[in-house]
Coordinates of C-alpha atoms (C1' of nucleotides) in Angstrom, one line a residue:
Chain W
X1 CA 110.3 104.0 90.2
X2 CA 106.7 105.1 90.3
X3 CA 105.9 108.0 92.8
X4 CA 103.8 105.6 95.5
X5 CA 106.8 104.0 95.5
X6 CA 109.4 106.4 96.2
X7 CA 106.5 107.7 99.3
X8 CA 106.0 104.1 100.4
X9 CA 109.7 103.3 100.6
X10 CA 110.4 106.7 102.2
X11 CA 107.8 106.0 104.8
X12 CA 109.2 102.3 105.5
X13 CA 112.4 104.0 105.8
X14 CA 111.0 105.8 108.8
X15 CA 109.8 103.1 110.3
X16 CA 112.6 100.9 110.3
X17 CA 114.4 103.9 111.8
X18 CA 112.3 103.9 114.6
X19 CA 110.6 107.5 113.2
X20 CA 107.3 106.0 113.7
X21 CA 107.7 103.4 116.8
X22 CA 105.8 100.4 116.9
X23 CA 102.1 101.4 118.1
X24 CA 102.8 105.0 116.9
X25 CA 100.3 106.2 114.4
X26 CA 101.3 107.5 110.9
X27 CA 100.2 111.0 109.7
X28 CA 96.9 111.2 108.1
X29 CA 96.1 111.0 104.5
X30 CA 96.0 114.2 104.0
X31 CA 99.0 115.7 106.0
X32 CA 101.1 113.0 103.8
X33 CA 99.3 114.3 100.9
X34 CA 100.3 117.9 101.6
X35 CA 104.1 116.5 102.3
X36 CA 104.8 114.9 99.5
X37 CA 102.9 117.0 97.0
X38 CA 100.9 114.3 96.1
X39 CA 96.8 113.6 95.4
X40 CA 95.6 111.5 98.5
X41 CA 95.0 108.7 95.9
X42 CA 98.9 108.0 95.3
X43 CA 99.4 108.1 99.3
X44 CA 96.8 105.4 99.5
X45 CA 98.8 103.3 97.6
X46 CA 101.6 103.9 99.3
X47 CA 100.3 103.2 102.4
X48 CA 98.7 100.0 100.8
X49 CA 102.1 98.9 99.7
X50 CA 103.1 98.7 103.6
X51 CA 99.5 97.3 104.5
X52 CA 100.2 94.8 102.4
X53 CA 103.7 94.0 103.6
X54 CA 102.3 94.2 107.5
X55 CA 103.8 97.2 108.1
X56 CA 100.9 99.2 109.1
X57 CA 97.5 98.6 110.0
X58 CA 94.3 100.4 109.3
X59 CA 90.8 100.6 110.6
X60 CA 88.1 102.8 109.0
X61 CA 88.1 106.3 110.7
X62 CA 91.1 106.0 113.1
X63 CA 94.5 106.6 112.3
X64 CA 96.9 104.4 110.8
X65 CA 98.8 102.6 113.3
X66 CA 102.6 101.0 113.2
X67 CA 102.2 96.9 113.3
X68 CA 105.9 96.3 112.9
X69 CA 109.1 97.5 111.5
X70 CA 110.9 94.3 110.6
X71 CA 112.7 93.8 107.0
X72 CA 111.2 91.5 105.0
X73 CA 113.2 90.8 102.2
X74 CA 113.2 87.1 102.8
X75 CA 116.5 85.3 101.7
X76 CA 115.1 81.7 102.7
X77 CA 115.6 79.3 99.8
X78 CA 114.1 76.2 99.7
X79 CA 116.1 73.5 99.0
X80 CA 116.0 70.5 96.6
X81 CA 114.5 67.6 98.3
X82 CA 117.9 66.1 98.7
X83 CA 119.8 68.9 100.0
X84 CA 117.0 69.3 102.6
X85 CA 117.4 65.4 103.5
X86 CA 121.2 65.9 103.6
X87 CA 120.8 68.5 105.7
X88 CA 118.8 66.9 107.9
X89 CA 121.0 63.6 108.2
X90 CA 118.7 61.1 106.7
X91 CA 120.1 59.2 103.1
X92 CA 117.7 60.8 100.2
X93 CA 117.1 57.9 97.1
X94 CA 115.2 58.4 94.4
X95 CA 113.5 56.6 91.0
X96 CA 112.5 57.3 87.6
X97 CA 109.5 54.9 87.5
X98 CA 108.3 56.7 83.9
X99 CA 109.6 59.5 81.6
X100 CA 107.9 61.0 78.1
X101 CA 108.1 63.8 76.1
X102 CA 104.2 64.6 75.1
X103 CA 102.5 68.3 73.9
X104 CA 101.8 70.3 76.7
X105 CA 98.1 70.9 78.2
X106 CA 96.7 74.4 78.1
X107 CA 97.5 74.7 82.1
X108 CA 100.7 73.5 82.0
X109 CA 101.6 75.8 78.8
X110 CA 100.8 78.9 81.2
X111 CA 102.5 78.0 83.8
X112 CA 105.3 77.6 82.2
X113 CA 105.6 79.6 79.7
X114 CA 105.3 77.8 76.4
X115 CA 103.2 78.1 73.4
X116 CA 99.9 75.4 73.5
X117 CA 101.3 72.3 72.4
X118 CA 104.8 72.6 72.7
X119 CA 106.6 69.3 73.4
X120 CA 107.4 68.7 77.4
X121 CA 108.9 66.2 79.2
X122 CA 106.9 64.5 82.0
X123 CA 108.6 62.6 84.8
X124 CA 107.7 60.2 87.8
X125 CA 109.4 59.8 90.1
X126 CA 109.2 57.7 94.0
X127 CA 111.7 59.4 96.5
X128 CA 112.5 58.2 99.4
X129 CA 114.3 58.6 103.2
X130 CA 116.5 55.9 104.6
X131 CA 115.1 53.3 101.8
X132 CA 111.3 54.5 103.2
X133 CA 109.3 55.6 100.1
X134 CA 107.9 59.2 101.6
X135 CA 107.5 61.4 98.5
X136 CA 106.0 61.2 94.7
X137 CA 106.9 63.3 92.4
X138 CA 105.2 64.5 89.4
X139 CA 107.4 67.0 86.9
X140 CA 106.7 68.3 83.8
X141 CA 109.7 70.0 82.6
X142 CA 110.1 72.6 79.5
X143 CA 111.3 71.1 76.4
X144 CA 114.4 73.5 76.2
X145 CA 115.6 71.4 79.4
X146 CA 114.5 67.8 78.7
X147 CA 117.2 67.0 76.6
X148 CA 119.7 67.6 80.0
X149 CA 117.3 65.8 82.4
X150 CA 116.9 62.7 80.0
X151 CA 120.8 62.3 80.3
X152 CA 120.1 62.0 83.9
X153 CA 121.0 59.1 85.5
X154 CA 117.4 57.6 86.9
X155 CA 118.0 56.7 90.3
X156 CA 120.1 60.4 90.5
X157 CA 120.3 61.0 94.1
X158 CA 119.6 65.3 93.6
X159 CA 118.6 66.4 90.3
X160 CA 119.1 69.6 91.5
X161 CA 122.5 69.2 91.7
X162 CA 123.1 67.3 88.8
X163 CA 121.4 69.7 86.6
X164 CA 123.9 72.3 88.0
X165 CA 126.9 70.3 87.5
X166 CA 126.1 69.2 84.0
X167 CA 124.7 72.6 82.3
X168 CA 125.3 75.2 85.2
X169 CA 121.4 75.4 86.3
X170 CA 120.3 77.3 89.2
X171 CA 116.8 77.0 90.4
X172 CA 115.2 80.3 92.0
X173 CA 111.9 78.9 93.2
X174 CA 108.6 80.2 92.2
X175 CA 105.0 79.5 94.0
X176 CA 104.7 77.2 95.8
X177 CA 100.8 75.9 96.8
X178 CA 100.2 73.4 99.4
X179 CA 97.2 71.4 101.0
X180 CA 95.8 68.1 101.2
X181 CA 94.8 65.2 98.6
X182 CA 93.4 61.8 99.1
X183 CA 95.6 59.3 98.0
X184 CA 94.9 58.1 94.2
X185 CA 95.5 54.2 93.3
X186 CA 98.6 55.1 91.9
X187 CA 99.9 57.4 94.5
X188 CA 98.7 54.3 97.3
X189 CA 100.4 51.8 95.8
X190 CA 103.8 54.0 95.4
X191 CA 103.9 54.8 99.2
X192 CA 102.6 51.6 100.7
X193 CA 99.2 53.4 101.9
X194 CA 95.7 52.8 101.9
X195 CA 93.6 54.4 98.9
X196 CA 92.1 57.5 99.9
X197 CA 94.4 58.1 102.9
X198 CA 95.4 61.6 103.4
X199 CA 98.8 63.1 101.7
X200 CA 100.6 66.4 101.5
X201 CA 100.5 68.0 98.3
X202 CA 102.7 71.0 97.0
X203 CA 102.5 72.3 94.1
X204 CA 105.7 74.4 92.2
X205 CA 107.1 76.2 89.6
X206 CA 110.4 76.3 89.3
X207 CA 112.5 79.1 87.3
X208 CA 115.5 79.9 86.8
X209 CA 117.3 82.9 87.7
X210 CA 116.1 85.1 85.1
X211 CA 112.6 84.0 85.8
X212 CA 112.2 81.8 83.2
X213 CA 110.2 78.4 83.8
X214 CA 112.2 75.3 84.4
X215 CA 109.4 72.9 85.7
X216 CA 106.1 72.4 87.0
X217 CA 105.8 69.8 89.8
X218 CA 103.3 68.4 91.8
X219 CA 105.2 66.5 94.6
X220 CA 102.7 64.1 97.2
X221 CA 103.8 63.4 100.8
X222 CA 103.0 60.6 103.0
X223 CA 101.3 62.1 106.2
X224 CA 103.3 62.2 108.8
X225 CA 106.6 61.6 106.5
X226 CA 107.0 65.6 106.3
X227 CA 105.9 69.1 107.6
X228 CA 106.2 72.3 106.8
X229 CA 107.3 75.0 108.5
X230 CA 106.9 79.1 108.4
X231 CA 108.2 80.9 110.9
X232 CA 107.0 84.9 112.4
X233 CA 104.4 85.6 108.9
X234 CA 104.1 89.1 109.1
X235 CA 107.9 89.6 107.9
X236 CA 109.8 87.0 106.4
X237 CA 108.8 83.6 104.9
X238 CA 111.6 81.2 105.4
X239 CA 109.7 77.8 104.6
X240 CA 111.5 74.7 105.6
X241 CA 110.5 71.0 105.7
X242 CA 110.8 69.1 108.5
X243 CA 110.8 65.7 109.2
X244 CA 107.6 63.8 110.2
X245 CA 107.3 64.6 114.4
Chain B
X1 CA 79.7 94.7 100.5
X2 CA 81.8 97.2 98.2
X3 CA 80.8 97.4 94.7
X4 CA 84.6 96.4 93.9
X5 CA 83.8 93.0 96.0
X6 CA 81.2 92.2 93.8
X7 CA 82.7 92.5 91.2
X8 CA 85.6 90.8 92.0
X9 CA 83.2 87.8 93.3
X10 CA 81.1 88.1 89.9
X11 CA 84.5 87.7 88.1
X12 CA 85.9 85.1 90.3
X13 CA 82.7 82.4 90.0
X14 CA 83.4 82.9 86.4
X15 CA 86.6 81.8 86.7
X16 CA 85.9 79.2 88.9
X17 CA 83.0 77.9 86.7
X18 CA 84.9 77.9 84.1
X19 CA 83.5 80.6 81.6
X20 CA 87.3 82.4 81.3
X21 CA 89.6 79.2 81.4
X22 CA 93.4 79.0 82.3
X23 CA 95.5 80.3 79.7
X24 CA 92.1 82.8 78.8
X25 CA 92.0 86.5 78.4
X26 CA 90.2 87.9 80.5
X27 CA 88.5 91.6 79.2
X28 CA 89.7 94.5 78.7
X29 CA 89.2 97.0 82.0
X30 CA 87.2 99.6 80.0
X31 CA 85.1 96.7 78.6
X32 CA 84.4 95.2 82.3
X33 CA 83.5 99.1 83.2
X34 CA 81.0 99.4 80.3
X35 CA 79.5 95.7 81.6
X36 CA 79.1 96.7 85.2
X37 CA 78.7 100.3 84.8
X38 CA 81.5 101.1 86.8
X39 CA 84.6 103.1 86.7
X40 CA 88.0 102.0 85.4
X41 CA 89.5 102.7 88.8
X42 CA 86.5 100.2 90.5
X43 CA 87.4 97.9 87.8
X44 CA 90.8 97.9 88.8
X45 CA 90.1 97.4 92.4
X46 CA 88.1 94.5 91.9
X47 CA 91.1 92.7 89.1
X48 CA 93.7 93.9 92.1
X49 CA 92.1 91.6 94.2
X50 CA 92.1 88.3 92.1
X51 CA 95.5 89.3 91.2
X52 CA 96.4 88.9 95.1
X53 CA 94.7 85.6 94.9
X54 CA 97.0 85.0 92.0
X55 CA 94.0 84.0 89.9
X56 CA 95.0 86.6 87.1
X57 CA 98.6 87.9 86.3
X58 CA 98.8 91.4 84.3
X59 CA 101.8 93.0 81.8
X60 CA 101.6 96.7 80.8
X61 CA 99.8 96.7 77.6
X62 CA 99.1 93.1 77.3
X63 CA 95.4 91.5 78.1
X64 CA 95.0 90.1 81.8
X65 CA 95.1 86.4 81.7
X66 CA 94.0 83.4 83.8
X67 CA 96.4 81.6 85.8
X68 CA 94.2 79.3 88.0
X69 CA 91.1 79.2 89.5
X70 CA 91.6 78.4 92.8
X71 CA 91.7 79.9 96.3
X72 CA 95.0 80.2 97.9
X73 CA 96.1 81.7 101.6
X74 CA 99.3 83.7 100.9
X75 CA 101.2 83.0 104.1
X76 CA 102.8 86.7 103.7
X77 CA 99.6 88.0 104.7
X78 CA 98.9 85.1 107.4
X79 CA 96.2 87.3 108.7
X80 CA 93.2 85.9 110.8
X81 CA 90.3 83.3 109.2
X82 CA 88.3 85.8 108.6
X83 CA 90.3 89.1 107.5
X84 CA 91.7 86.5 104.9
X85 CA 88.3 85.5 104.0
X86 CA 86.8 88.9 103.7
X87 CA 89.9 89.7 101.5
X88 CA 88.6 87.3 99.2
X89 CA 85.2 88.3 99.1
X90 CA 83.9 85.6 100.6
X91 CA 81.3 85.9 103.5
X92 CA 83.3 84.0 107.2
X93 CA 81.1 82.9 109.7
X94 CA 82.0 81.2 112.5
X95 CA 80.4 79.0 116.1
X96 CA 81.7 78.5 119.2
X97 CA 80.9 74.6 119.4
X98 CA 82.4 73.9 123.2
X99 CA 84.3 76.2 125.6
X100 CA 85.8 75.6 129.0
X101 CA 88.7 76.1 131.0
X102 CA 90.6 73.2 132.3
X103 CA 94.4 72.6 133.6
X104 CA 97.2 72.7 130.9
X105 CA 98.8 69.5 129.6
X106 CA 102.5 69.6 129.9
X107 CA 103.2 70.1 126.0
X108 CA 100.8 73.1 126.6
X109 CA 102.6 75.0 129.2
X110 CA 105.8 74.6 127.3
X111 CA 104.2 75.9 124.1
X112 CA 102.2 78.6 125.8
X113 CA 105.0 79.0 128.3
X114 CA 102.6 78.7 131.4
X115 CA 103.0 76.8 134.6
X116 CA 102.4 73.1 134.6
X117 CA 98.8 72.3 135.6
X118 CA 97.7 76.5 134.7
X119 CA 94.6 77.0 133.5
X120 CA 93.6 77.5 130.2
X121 CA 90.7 77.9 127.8
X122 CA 90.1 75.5 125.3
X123 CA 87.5 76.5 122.6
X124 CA 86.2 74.2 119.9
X125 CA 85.0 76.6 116.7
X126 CA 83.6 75.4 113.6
X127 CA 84.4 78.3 110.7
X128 CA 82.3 78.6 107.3
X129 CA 82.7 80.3 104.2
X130 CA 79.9 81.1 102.6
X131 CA 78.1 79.0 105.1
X132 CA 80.3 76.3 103.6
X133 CA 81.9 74.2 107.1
X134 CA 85.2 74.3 106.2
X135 CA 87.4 74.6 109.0
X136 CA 87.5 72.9 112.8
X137 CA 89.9 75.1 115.1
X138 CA 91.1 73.5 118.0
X139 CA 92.2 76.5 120.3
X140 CA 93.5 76.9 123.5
X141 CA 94.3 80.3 125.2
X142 CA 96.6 81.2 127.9
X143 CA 94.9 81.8 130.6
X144 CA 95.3 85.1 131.5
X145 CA 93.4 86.2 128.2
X146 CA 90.3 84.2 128.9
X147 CA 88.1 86.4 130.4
X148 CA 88.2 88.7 127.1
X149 CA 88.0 85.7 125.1
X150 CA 85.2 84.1 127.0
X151 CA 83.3 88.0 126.5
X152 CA 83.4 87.7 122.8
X153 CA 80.0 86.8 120.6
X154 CA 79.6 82.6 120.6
X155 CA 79.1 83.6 116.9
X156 CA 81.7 86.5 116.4
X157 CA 83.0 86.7 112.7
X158 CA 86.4 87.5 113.3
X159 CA 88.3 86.7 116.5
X160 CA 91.3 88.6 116.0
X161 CA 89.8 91.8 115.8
X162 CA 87.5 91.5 118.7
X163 CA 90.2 90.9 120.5
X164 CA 92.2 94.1 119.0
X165 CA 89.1 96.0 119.5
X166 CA 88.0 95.1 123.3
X167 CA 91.5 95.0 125.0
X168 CA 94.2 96.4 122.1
X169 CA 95.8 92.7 121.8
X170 CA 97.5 92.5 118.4
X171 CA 98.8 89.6 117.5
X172 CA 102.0 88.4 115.7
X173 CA 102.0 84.9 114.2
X174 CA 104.8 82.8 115.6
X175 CA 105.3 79.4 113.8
X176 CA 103.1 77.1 111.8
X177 CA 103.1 74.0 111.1
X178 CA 101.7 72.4 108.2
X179 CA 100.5 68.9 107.2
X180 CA 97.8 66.3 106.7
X181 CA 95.9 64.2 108.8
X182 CA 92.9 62.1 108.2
X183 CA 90.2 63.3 109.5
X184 CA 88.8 62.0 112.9
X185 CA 85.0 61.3 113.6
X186 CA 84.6 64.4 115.1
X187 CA 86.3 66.5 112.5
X188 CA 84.2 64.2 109.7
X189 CA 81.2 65.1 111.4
X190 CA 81.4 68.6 111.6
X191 CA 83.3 69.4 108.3
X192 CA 80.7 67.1 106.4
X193 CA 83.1 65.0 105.2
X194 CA 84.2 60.9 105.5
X195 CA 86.3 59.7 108.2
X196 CA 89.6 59.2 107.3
X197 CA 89.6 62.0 104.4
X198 CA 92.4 64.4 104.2
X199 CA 92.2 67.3 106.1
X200 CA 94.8 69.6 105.9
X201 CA 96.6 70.8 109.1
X202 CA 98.0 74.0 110.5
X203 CA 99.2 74.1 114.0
X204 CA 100.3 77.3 115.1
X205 CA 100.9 79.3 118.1
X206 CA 100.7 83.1 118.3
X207 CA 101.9 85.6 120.5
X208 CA 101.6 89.4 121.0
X209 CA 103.7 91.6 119.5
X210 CA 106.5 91.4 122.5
X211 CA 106.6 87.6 122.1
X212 CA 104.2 86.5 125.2
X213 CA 102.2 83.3 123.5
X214 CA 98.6 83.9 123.1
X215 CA 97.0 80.8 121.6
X216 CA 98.2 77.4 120.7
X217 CA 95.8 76.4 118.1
X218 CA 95.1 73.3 115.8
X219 CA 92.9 74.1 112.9
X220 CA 91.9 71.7 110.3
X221 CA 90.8 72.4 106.9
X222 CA 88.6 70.4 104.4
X223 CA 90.4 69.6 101.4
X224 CA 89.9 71.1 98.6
X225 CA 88.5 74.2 100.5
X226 CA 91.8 76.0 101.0
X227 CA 95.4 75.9 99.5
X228 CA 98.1 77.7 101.4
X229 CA 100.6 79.3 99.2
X230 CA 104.1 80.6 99.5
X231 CA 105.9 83.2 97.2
X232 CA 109.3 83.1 97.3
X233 CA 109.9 86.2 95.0
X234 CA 113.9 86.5 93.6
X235 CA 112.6 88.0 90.9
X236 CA 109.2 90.1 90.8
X237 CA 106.8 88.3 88.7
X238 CA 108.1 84.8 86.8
X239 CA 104.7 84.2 85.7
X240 CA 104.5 86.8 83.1
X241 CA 107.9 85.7 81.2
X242 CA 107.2 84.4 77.6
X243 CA 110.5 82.1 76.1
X244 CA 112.8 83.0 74.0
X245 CA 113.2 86.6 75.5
Chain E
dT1 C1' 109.0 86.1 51.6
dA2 C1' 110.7 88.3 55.5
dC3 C1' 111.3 92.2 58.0
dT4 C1' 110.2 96.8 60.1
dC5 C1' 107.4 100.1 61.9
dT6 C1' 103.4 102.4 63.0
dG7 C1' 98.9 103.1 65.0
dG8 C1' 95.5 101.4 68.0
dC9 C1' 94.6 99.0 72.2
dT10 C1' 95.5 97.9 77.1
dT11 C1' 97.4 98.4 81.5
dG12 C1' 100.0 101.6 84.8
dT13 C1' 100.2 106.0 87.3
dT14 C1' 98.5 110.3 88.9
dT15 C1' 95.4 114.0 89.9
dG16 C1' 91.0 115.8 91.5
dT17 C1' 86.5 115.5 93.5
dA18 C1' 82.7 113.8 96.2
dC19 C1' 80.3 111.3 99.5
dA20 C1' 79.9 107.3 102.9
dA21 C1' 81.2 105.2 107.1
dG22 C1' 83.6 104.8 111.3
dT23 C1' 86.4 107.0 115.1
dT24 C1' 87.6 110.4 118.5
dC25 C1' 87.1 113.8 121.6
dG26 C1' 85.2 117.6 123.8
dC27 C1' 80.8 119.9 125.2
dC28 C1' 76.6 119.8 127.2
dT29 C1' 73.1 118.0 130.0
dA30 C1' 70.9 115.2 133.6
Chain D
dT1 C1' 80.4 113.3 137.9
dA2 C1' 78.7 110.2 134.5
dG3 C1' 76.8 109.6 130.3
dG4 C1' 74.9 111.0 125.8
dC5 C1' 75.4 113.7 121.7
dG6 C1' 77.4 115.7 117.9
dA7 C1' 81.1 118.0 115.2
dA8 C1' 85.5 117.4 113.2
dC9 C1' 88.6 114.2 111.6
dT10 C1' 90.1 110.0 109.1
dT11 C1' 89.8 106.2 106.2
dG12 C1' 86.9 103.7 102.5
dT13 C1' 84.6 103.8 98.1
dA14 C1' 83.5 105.6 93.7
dC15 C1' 83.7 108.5 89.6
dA16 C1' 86.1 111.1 85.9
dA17 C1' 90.0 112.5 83.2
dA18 C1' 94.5 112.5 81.4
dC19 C1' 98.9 110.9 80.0
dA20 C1' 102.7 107.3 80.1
dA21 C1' 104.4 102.8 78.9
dG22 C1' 104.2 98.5 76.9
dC23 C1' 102.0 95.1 73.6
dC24 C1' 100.3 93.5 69.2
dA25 C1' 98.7 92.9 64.7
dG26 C1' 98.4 94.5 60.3
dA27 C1' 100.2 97.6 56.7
dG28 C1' 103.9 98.6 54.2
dT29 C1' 108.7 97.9 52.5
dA30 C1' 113.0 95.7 51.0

DNA sequence: TACTCTGGCTTGTTTGTACAAGTTCGCCTA
DNA sequence: TAGGCGAACTTGTACAAACAAGCCAGAGTA
């Protein structure tokens, strides 16, 4: 463990222990300097480390002040779309409308992994709540895994799952990006919408455990099927979808 | 603006236009430092940055490379509009568009946990970046923070720290919500953009520190201006793995 | 041919120095 | 007493140097 880190985990320590209350200012640069026999340089980025996880605040010739002194470490894992839809009491149902193995694009080969051109799977699939088509889904898996996802059966209620059962998978979640699309012809006449009408889009890689890339999705919500959630943003991040309200 | 910031910028519109494409190395640091005339520790300052974007990822002793080339709000940092934006390097502006107190609606009070019929402040702001329109904000404030709010510059560039600096309010982000709408003919008209395009929504209400709501606000973004994106981090960095290790 | 290994390159960490810019607080003056 | 001013302090930015750690390709070897 690098030295800014031993100093930045020493001083979050502190804080969570209530050393340094909430409002209470830090010592300065330099006194933390002379405490942990350390240039000021290292102490910055210790200090940034806890700026960065809300920690602390800072303002240009004051003091460092305490923000918080909540734990992060966020356990929140997001859910496959039909553990979420289970969990929420609605029936999930899904299609394979189209499925190919073709050579990867140059995006697509970074995020996930693979060397330009290396074979990938590409999926489509229309998901839907209570028989109500809310959700297309756009996955490009690696090739390691198409051969498992191609034994699939297509209207598979959780892939997730599946995948799990039939080659002990586990998903860890990646990034995720979200915003908004307009509807494309394709994606209007999938969800019964109008052209052009406004969808949610996320974007994800999935990996498993280890880290390595499973699949690269990019999943399209009808407006007002879905929302997303984030609670308290300074500490944790659980994410969780909720159902249009 | 910091040398580091310019760089950063300078590095970022290359990206963006295209000159160091996804998958791309980018250069060495010592080469950047020779090109801009900078030290290696500016250098890094600058690529740290577009790394928090997640435009570049980094290995020890491997080249930086491009992973995307496009903004994105980490919600672990849900800071204010325009600390975000400043992050990024880009230039927030920001104009108070309407202003005025009025009784609360009943979905108000129970958000902002006031009295039925209280009054509030409702402000109508129209946010740039770069001088780009691309958010309408929707706010209403409690109203016993009104009188600082209605103090404040009509053309302030950050809220949030005003308000930090004038009466010590800090804010803690409660929940958000997050989804797309089309866009009304008052949001198409000030965003620039066609009624009925997707906007993309976050709803949100924040308190101070001790829980007491704040702000209940509805802000809506022009597509394709901002992506919101979520890290959920089991492992540190599954963008970097290569297969077959 | 296939494999190993080494040397050069690149990023990560740390130290030290210097100055710029903003804050804070006490002193001095009107 | 109220207000202005400035000195000391604190954080922000920038430069320079050195070594550690990891990656990669090409040279050399079996």
């Amino acid at each position: 463990m690098a030295r800014y880190e031993q100093i930045a985990s020493d001083l979050r320590d502190a804080i969570v222990r209530g050393d340094y209350p909430i409002g209470a200012q830090l010592p300065s640069e330099a006194e933390l300097a002379l405490r942990y026999a350390a240039a000021r340089g290292t102490v910055r980025q210790a200090v940034a480390l806890l700026a960065a996880e809300g920690l602390v605040g800072s303002r240009q010739g004051a003091r460092r002040i305490v923000l918080g002194s909540e734990r992060s470490q966020s356990f929140a894992e997001l859910h496959s779309f039909a553990q979420w839809a289970r969990s929420m009491g609605y029936r999930a149902s899904g299609t394979v409308l189209s499925s190919g193995r073709r050579p990867c694009s140059p995006s697509e080969a970074v995020r996930l992994s693979l060397e330009p051109g290396e074979e990938v799977l590409a999926v489509l699939r229309l998901r839907r709540l209570d028989g109500e088509p809310v959700l297309v889904e756009r996955t490009v898996y690696a090739g390691w895994i198409a051969p498992a996802v191609e034994r699939l059966d297509p209207d598979c209620e959780s892939v997730t799952q599946e995948l799990y059962e039939s080659v002990g998978l586990v998903f860890a979640y990646g990034e995720h990006l979200i915003d908004a699309v307009a509807a494309g012809s394709e994606d209007a006449r999938l969800l019964g919408v109008r052209r052009g009408s406004p969808l949610l889009r996320q974007r994800r890689v999935t990996t498993t455990q280890e880290g390595r890339p499973v699949e690269s999705s990019d999943d399209r919500y009808r407006a007002g099927s879905v929302t997303f959630s984030i609670r308290n943003s300074t500490a944790a991040n659980p994410l969780v979808r909720r159902a249009g309200d």
